[in-house]
Short mmCIF file of C-alpha atoms in Angstrom, two decimals:
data_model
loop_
_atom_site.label_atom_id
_atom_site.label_comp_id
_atom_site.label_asym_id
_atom_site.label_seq_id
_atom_site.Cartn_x
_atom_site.Cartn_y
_atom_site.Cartn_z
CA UNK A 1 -49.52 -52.84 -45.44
CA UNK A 2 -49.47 -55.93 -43.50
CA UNK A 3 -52.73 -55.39 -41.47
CA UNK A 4 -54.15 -54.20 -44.95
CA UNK A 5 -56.63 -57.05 -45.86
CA UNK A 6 -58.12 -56.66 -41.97
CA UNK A 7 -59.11 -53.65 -43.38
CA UNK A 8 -63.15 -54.53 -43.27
CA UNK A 9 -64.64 -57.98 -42.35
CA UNK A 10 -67.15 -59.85 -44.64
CA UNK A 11 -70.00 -59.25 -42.51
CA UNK A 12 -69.71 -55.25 -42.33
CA UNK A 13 -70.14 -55.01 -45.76
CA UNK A 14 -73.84 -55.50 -45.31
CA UNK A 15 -73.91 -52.40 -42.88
CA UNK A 16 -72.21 -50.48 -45.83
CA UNK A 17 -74.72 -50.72 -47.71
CA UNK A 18 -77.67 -50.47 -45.01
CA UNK A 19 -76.72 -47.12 -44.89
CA UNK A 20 -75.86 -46.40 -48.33
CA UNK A 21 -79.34 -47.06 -49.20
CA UNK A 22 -80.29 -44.23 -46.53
CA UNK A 23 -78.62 -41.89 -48.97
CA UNK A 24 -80.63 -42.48 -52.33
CA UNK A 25 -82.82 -39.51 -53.41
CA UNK A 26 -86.24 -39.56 -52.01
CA UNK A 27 -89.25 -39.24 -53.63
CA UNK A 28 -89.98 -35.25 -53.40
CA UNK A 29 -93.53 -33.89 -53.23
CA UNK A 30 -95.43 -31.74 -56.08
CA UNK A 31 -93.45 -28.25 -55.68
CA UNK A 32 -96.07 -25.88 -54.31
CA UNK A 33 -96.32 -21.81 -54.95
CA UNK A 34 -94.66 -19.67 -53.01
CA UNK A 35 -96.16 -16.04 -52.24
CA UNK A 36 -96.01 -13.49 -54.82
CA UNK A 37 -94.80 -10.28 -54.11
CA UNK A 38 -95.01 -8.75 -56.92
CA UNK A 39 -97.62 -9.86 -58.78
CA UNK A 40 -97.52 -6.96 -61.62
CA UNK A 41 -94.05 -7.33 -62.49
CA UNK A 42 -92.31 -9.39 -65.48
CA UNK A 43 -92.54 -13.20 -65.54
CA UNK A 44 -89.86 -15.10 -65.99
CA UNK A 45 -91.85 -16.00 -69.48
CA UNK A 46 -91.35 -12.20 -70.11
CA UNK A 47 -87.22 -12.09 -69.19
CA UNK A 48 -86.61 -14.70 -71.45
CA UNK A 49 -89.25 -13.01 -74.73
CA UNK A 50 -86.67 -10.11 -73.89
CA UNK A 51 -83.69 -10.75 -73.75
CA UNK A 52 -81.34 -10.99 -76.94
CA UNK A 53 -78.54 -13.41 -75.08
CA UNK A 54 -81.41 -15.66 -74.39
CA UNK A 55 -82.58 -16.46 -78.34
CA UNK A 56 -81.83 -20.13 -78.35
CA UNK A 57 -83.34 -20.55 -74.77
CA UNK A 58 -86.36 -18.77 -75.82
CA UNK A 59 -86.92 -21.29 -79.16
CA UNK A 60 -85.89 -23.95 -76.39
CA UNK A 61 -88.80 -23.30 -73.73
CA UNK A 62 -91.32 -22.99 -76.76
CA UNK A 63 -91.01 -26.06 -78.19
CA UNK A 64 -90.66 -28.13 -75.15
CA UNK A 65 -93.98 -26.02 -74.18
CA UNK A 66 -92.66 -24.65 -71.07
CA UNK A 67 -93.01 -20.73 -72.05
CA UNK A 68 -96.85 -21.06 -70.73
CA UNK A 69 -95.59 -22.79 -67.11
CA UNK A 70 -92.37 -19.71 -66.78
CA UNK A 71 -95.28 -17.05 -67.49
CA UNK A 72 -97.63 -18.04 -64.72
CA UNK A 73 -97.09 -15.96 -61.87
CA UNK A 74 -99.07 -18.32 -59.64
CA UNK A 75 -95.80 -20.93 -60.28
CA UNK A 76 -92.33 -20.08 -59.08
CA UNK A 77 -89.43 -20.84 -60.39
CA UNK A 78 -85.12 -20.81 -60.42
CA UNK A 79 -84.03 -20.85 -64.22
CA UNK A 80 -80.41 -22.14 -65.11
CA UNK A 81 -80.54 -20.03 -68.98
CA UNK A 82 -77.37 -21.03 -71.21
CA UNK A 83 -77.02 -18.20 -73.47
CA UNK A 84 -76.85 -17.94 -76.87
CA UNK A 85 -72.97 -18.57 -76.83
CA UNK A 86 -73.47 -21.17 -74.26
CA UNK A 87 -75.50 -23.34 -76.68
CA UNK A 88 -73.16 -22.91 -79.53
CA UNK A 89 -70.01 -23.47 -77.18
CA UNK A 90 -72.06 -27.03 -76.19
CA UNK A 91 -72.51 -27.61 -79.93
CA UNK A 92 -76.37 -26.67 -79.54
CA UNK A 93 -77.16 -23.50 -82.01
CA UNK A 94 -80.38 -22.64 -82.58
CA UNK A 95 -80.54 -24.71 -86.10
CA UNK A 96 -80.06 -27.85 -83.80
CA UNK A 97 -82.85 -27.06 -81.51
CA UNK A 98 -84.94 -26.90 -84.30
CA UNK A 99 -83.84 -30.23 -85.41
CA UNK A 100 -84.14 -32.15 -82.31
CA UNK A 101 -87.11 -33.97 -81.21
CA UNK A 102 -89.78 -32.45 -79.04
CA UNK A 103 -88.90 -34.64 -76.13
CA UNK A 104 -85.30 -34.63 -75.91
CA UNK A 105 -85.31 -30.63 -75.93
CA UNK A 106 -87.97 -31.02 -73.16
CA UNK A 107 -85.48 -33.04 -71.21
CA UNK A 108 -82.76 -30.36 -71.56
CA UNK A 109 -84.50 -27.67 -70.69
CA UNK A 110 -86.32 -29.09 -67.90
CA UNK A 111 -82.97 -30.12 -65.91
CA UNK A 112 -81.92 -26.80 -66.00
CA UNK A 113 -84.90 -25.62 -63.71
CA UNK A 114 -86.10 -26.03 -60.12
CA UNK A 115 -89.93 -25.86 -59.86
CA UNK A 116 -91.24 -24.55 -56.26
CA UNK A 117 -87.62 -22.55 -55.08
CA UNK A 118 -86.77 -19.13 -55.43
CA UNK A 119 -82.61 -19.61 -55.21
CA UNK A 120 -80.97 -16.05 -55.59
CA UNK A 121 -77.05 -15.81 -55.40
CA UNK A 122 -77.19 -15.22 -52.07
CA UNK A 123 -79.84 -18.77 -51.35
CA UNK A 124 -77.19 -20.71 -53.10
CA UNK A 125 -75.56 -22.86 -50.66
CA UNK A 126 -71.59 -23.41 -50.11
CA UNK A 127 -72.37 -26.53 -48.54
CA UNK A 128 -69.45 -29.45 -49.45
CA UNK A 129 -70.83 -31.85 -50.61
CA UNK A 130 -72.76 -30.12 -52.81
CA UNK A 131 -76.69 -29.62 -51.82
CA UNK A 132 -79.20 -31.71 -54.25
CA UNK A 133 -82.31 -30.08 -55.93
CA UNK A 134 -85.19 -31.70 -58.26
CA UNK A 135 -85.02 -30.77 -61.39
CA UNK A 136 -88.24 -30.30 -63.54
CA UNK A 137 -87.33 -33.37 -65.18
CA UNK A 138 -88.53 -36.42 -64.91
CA UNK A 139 -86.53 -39.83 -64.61
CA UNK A 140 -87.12 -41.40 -67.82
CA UNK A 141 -88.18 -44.91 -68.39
CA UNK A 142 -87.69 -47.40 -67.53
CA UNK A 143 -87.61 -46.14 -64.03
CA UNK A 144 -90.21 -43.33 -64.31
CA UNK A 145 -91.84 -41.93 -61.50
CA UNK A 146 -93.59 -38.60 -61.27
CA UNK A 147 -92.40 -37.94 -57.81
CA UNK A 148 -88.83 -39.14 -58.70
CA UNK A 149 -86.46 -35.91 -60.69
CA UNK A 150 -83.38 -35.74 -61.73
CA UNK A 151 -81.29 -33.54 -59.22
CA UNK A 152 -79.14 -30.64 -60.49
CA UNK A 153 -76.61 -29.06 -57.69
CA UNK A 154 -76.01 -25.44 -57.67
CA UNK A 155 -73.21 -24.07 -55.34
CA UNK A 156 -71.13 -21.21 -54.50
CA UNK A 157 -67.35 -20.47 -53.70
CA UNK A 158 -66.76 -17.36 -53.07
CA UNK A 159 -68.59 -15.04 -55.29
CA UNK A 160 -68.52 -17.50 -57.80
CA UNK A 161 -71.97 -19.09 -58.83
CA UNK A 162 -71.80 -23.00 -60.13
CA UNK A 163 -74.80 -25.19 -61.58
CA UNK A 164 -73.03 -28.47 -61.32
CA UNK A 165 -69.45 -27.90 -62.87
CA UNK A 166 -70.57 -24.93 -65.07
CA UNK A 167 -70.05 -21.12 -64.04
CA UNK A 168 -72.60 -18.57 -63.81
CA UNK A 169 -71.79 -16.02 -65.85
CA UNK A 170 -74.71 -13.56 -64.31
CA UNK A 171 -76.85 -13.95 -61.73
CA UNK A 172 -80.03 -12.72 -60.52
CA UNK A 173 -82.40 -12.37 -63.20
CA UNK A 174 -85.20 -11.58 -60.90
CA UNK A 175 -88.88 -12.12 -61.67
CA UNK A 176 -92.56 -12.00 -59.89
CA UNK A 177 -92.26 -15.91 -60.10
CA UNK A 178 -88.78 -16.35 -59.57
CA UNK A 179 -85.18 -15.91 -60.82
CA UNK A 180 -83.40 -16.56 -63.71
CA UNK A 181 -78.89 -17.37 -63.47
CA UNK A 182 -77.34 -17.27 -67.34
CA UNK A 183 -74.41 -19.67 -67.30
CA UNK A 184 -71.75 -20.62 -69.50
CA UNK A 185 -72.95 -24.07 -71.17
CA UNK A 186 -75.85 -25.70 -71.24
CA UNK A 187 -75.94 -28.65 -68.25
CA UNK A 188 -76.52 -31.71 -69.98
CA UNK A 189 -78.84 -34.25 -67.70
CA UNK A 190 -76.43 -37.88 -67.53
CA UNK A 191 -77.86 -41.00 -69.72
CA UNK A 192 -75.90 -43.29 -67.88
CA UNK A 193 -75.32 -44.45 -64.42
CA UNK A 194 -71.76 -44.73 -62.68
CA UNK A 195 -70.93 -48.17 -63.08
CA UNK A 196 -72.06 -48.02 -66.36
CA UNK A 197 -70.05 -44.71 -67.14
CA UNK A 198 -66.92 -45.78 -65.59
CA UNK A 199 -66.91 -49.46 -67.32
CA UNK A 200 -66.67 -47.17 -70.97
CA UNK A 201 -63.53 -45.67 -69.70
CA UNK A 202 -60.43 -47.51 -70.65
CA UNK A 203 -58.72 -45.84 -67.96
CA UNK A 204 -60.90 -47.16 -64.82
CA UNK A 205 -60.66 -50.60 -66.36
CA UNK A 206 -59.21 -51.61 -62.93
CA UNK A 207 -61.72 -50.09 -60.89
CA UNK A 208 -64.65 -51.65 -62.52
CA UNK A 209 -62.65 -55.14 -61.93
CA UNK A 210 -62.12 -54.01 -57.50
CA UNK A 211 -65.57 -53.37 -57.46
CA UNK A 212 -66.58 -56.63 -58.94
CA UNK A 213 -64.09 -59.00 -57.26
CA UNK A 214 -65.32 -56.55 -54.03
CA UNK A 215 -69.02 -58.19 -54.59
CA UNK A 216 -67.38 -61.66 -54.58
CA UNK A 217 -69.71 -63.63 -51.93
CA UNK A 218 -72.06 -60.80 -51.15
CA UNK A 219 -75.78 -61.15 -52.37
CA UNK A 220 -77.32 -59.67 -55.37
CA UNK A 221 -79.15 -56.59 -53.90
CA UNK A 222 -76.14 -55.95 -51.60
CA UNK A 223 -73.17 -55.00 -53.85
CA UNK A 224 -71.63 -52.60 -54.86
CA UNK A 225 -72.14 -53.16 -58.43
CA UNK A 226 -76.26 -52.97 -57.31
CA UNK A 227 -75.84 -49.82 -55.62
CA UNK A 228 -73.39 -47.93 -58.28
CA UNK A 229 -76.04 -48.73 -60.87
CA UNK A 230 -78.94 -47.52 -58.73
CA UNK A 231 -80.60 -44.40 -60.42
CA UNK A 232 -81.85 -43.27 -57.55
CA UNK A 233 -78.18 -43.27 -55.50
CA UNK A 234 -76.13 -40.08 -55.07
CA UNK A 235 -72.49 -41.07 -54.72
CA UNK A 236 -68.80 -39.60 -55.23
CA UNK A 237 -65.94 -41.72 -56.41
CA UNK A 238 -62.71 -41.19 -56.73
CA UNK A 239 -61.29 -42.90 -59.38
CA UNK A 240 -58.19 -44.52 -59.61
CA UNK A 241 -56.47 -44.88 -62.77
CA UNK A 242 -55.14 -48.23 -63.83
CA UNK A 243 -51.54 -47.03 -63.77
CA UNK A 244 -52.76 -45.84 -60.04
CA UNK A 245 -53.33 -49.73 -58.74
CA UNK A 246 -50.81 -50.76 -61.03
CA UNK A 247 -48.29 -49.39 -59.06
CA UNK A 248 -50.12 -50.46 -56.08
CA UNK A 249 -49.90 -53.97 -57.53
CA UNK A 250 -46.16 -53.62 -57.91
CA UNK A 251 -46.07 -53.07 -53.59
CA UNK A 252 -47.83 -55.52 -52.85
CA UNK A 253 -45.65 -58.08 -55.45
CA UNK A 254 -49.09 -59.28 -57.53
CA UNK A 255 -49.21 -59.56 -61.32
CA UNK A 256 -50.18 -55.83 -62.83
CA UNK A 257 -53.81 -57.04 -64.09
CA UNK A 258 -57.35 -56.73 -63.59
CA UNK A 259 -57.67 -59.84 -62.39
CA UNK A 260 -54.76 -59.54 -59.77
CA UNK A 261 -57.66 -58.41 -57.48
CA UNK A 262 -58.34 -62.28 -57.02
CA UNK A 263 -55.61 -62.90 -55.53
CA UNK A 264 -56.34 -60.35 -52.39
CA UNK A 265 -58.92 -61.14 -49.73
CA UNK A 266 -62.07 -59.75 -50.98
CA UNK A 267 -62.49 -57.82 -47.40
CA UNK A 268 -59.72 -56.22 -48.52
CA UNK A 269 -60.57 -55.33 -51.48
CA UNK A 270 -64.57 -53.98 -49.93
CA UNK A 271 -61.84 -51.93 -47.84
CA UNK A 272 -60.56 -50.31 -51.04
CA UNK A 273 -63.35 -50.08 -52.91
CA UNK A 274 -65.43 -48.28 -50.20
CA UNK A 275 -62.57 -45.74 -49.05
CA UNK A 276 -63.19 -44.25 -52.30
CA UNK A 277 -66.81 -43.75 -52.08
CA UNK A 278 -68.84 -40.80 -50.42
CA UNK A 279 -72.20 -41.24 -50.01
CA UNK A 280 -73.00 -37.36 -51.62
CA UNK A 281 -72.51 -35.61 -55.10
CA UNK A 282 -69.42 -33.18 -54.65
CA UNK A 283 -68.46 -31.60 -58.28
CA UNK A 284 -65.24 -29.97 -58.36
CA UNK A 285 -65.96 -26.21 -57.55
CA UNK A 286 -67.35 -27.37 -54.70
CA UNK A 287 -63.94 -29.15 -53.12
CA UNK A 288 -62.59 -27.67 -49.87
CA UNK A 289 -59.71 -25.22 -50.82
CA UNK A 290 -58.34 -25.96 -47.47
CA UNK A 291 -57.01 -29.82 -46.06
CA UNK A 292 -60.42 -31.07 -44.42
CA UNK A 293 -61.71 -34.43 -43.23
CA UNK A 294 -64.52 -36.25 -45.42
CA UNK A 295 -65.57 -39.59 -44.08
CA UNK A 296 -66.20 -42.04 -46.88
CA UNK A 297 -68.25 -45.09 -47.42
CA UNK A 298 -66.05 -47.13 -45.27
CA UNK A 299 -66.59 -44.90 -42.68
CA UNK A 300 -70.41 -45.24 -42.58
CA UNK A 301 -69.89 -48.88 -41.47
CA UNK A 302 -66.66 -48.49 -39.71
CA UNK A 303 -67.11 -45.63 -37.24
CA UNK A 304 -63.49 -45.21 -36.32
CA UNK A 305 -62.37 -45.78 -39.90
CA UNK A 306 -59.73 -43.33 -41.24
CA UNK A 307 -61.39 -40.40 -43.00
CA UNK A 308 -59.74 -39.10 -46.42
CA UNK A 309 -58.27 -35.30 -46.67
CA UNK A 310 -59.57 -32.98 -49.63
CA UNK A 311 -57.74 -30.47 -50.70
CA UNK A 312 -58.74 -28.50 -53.90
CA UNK A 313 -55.21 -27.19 -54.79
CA UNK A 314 -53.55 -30.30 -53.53
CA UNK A 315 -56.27 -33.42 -54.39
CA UNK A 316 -57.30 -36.05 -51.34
CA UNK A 317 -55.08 -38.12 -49.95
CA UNK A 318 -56.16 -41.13 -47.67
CA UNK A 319 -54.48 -42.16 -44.26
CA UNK A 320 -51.22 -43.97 -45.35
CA UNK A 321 -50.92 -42.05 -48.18
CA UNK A 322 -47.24 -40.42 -48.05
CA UNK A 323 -48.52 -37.82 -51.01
CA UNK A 324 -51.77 -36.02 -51.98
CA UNK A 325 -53.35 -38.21 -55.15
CA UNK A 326 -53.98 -35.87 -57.80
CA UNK A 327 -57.24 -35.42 -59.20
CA UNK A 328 -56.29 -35.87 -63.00
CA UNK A 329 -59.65 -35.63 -64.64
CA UNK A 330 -63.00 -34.28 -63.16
CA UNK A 331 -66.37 -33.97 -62.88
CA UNK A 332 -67.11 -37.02 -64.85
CA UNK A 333 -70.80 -36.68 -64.45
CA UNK A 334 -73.69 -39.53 -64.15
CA UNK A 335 -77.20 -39.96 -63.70
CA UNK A 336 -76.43 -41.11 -59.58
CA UNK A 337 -73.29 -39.26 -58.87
CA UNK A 338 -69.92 -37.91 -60.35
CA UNK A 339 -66.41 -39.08 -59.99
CA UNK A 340 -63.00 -37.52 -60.43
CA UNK A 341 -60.16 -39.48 -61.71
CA UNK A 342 -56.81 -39.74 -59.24
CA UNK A 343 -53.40 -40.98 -59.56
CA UNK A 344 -52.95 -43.25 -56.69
CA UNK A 345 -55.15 -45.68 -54.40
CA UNK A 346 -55.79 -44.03 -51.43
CA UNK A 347 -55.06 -46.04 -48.63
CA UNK A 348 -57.03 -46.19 -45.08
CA UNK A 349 -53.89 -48.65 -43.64
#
């Protein structure tokens, strides 16, 4: 632990975040046709009329005004549908659609589809971290854009279909303009971002103080506390309790508190801070079920920088760790990323 605090100079920090800005979501361009095949089959406007599990959907994609869009065959389209028991197992029944403004139900149901892709179960990648797609939705004010979506991230282990961190429970709902996936609960799009979401939880009370003692010095623009409240970012952290640096605390012989991090070089703190970062959304069904490599944030500035180990059945462990951290709590989702919660600090030296 010694050499700890040489961990990542002052000045690198900058190239951190050089890069890290290199991994924000990029505007994506109007979603365009693709060729219909069969142009005198059902729509996808016609599956969901049909279908008795699909009810609540149905009154869904009316009254946000979609059915019209989901019925033109010259439009394609993959549909994420939460059945009927999906929407009452997310405390959504089709009495509280009915209730709920216009808009918001617009918002739902729009993050559950991808305009311009055709993504059977056998398109959907098993790519760790998982692969990004724009949503139909719209960032909201105030950082609207109509070229700028919220991303949902479908993924496969196995032959097991995710949409984020909820199953598929069948697949392949295929129409002349595109395919329809029913899955277990509806996907709520975030409303907050990560720093935002991880500064309500009294449990990463710790973290939020690293990462601010971390921007100690570094210009507004440049920090870490910018960047993890960037809407437009797509990050994974993994989240160390406060019991976690507590008993890192009691190693190193500082005070168990927040503000302990004051008392450590702030390079050495960037160091901690950005070994649990990776610069890509990875939800939980999508972790490695064998040990493998993943570079982190530190890595992206530091090429020869330690990278962590992820194991699904195990957790991650970084380079001086003597045990796997445990991933305690997951999928803890936001409107730039998701993080997992883990019982120790992982440690690059």
């Amino acid at each position: 632990m010694k050499n700890f605090k040489h961990i990542i100079p002052t000045m690198i920090i900058m190239t951190i975040f050089v890069v890290l800005a290199a991994s924000c979501n990029k505007n994506v361009p109007e979603a365009k046709p693709l060729e219909i095949y069969n142009p005198t089959g059902n729509t996808l406007g016609d599956l969901i009329n049909t279908d008795a599990s699909l009810t609540t959907f149905k009154a869904a994609v009316t009254k946000a005004g979609l059915l019209a869009d989901l019925s033109d065959k010259s439009k394609v389209f993959t549909v994420f549908a939460p059945t009927d028991a999906a929407f009452n197992l997310s405390g959504l029944p089709a009495a509280a659609i009915a209730a709920i403004p216009a808009a918001t139900v617009a918002s739902v149901v729009q993050y559950h589809i991808i305009p311009g892709k055709i993504l059977t179960s056998t398109d959907i990648p098993t790519t760790f971290p998982n692969v990004q797609f724009p949503t139909s939705f719209i960032i909201p004010a105030p950082n609207t854009n109509p070229l700028v979506r919220f991303s949902t991230f479908p993924s496969k282990r196995g032959s097991n279909l995710f949409v984020n961190n909820i199953p598929v429970t069948s697949a392949d709902g295929i129409a002349v303009n595109g395919v329809i996936h029913k899955i277990y609960a509806v996907t709520a799009p975030p409303t907050r971002v990560l720093l935002d979401t991880m500064a309500r939880d009294a449990d990463l009370q710790y973290l939020v103080a690293a990462v601010l003692a971390a921007d100690a010095g570094v210009p507004a623009g440049s920090r870490f506390q910018d960047y993890l409240a960037n809407p437009l970012a797509n990050f994974t952290v993994m989240a160390p309790t406060n019991d976690a640096f507590n008993n890192l605390f009691a190693v190193l012989g500082v005070p168990k508190s927040p503000t302990s991090f004051a008392l450590l070089p702030a390079a050495t703190v960037r160091g901690i801070v950005a070994y649990h970062v990776l610069l890509a959304r990875a939800f939980a069904a999508n972790l490695p079920t064998t040990a493998t490599p993943v570079p982190s944030l530190l890595s992206a500035s530091l090429p020869t920088a330690p990278t962590l180990t992820f194991d699904a059945t195990q957790g991650v462990k970084g380079f001086k760790n003597p045990t796997y951290s445990k991933i305690t709590a997951t999928d803890r989702h936001a409107i730039n990323g998701v993080y997992h919660k883990i019982d120790q600090v992982l440690l690059p030296q």
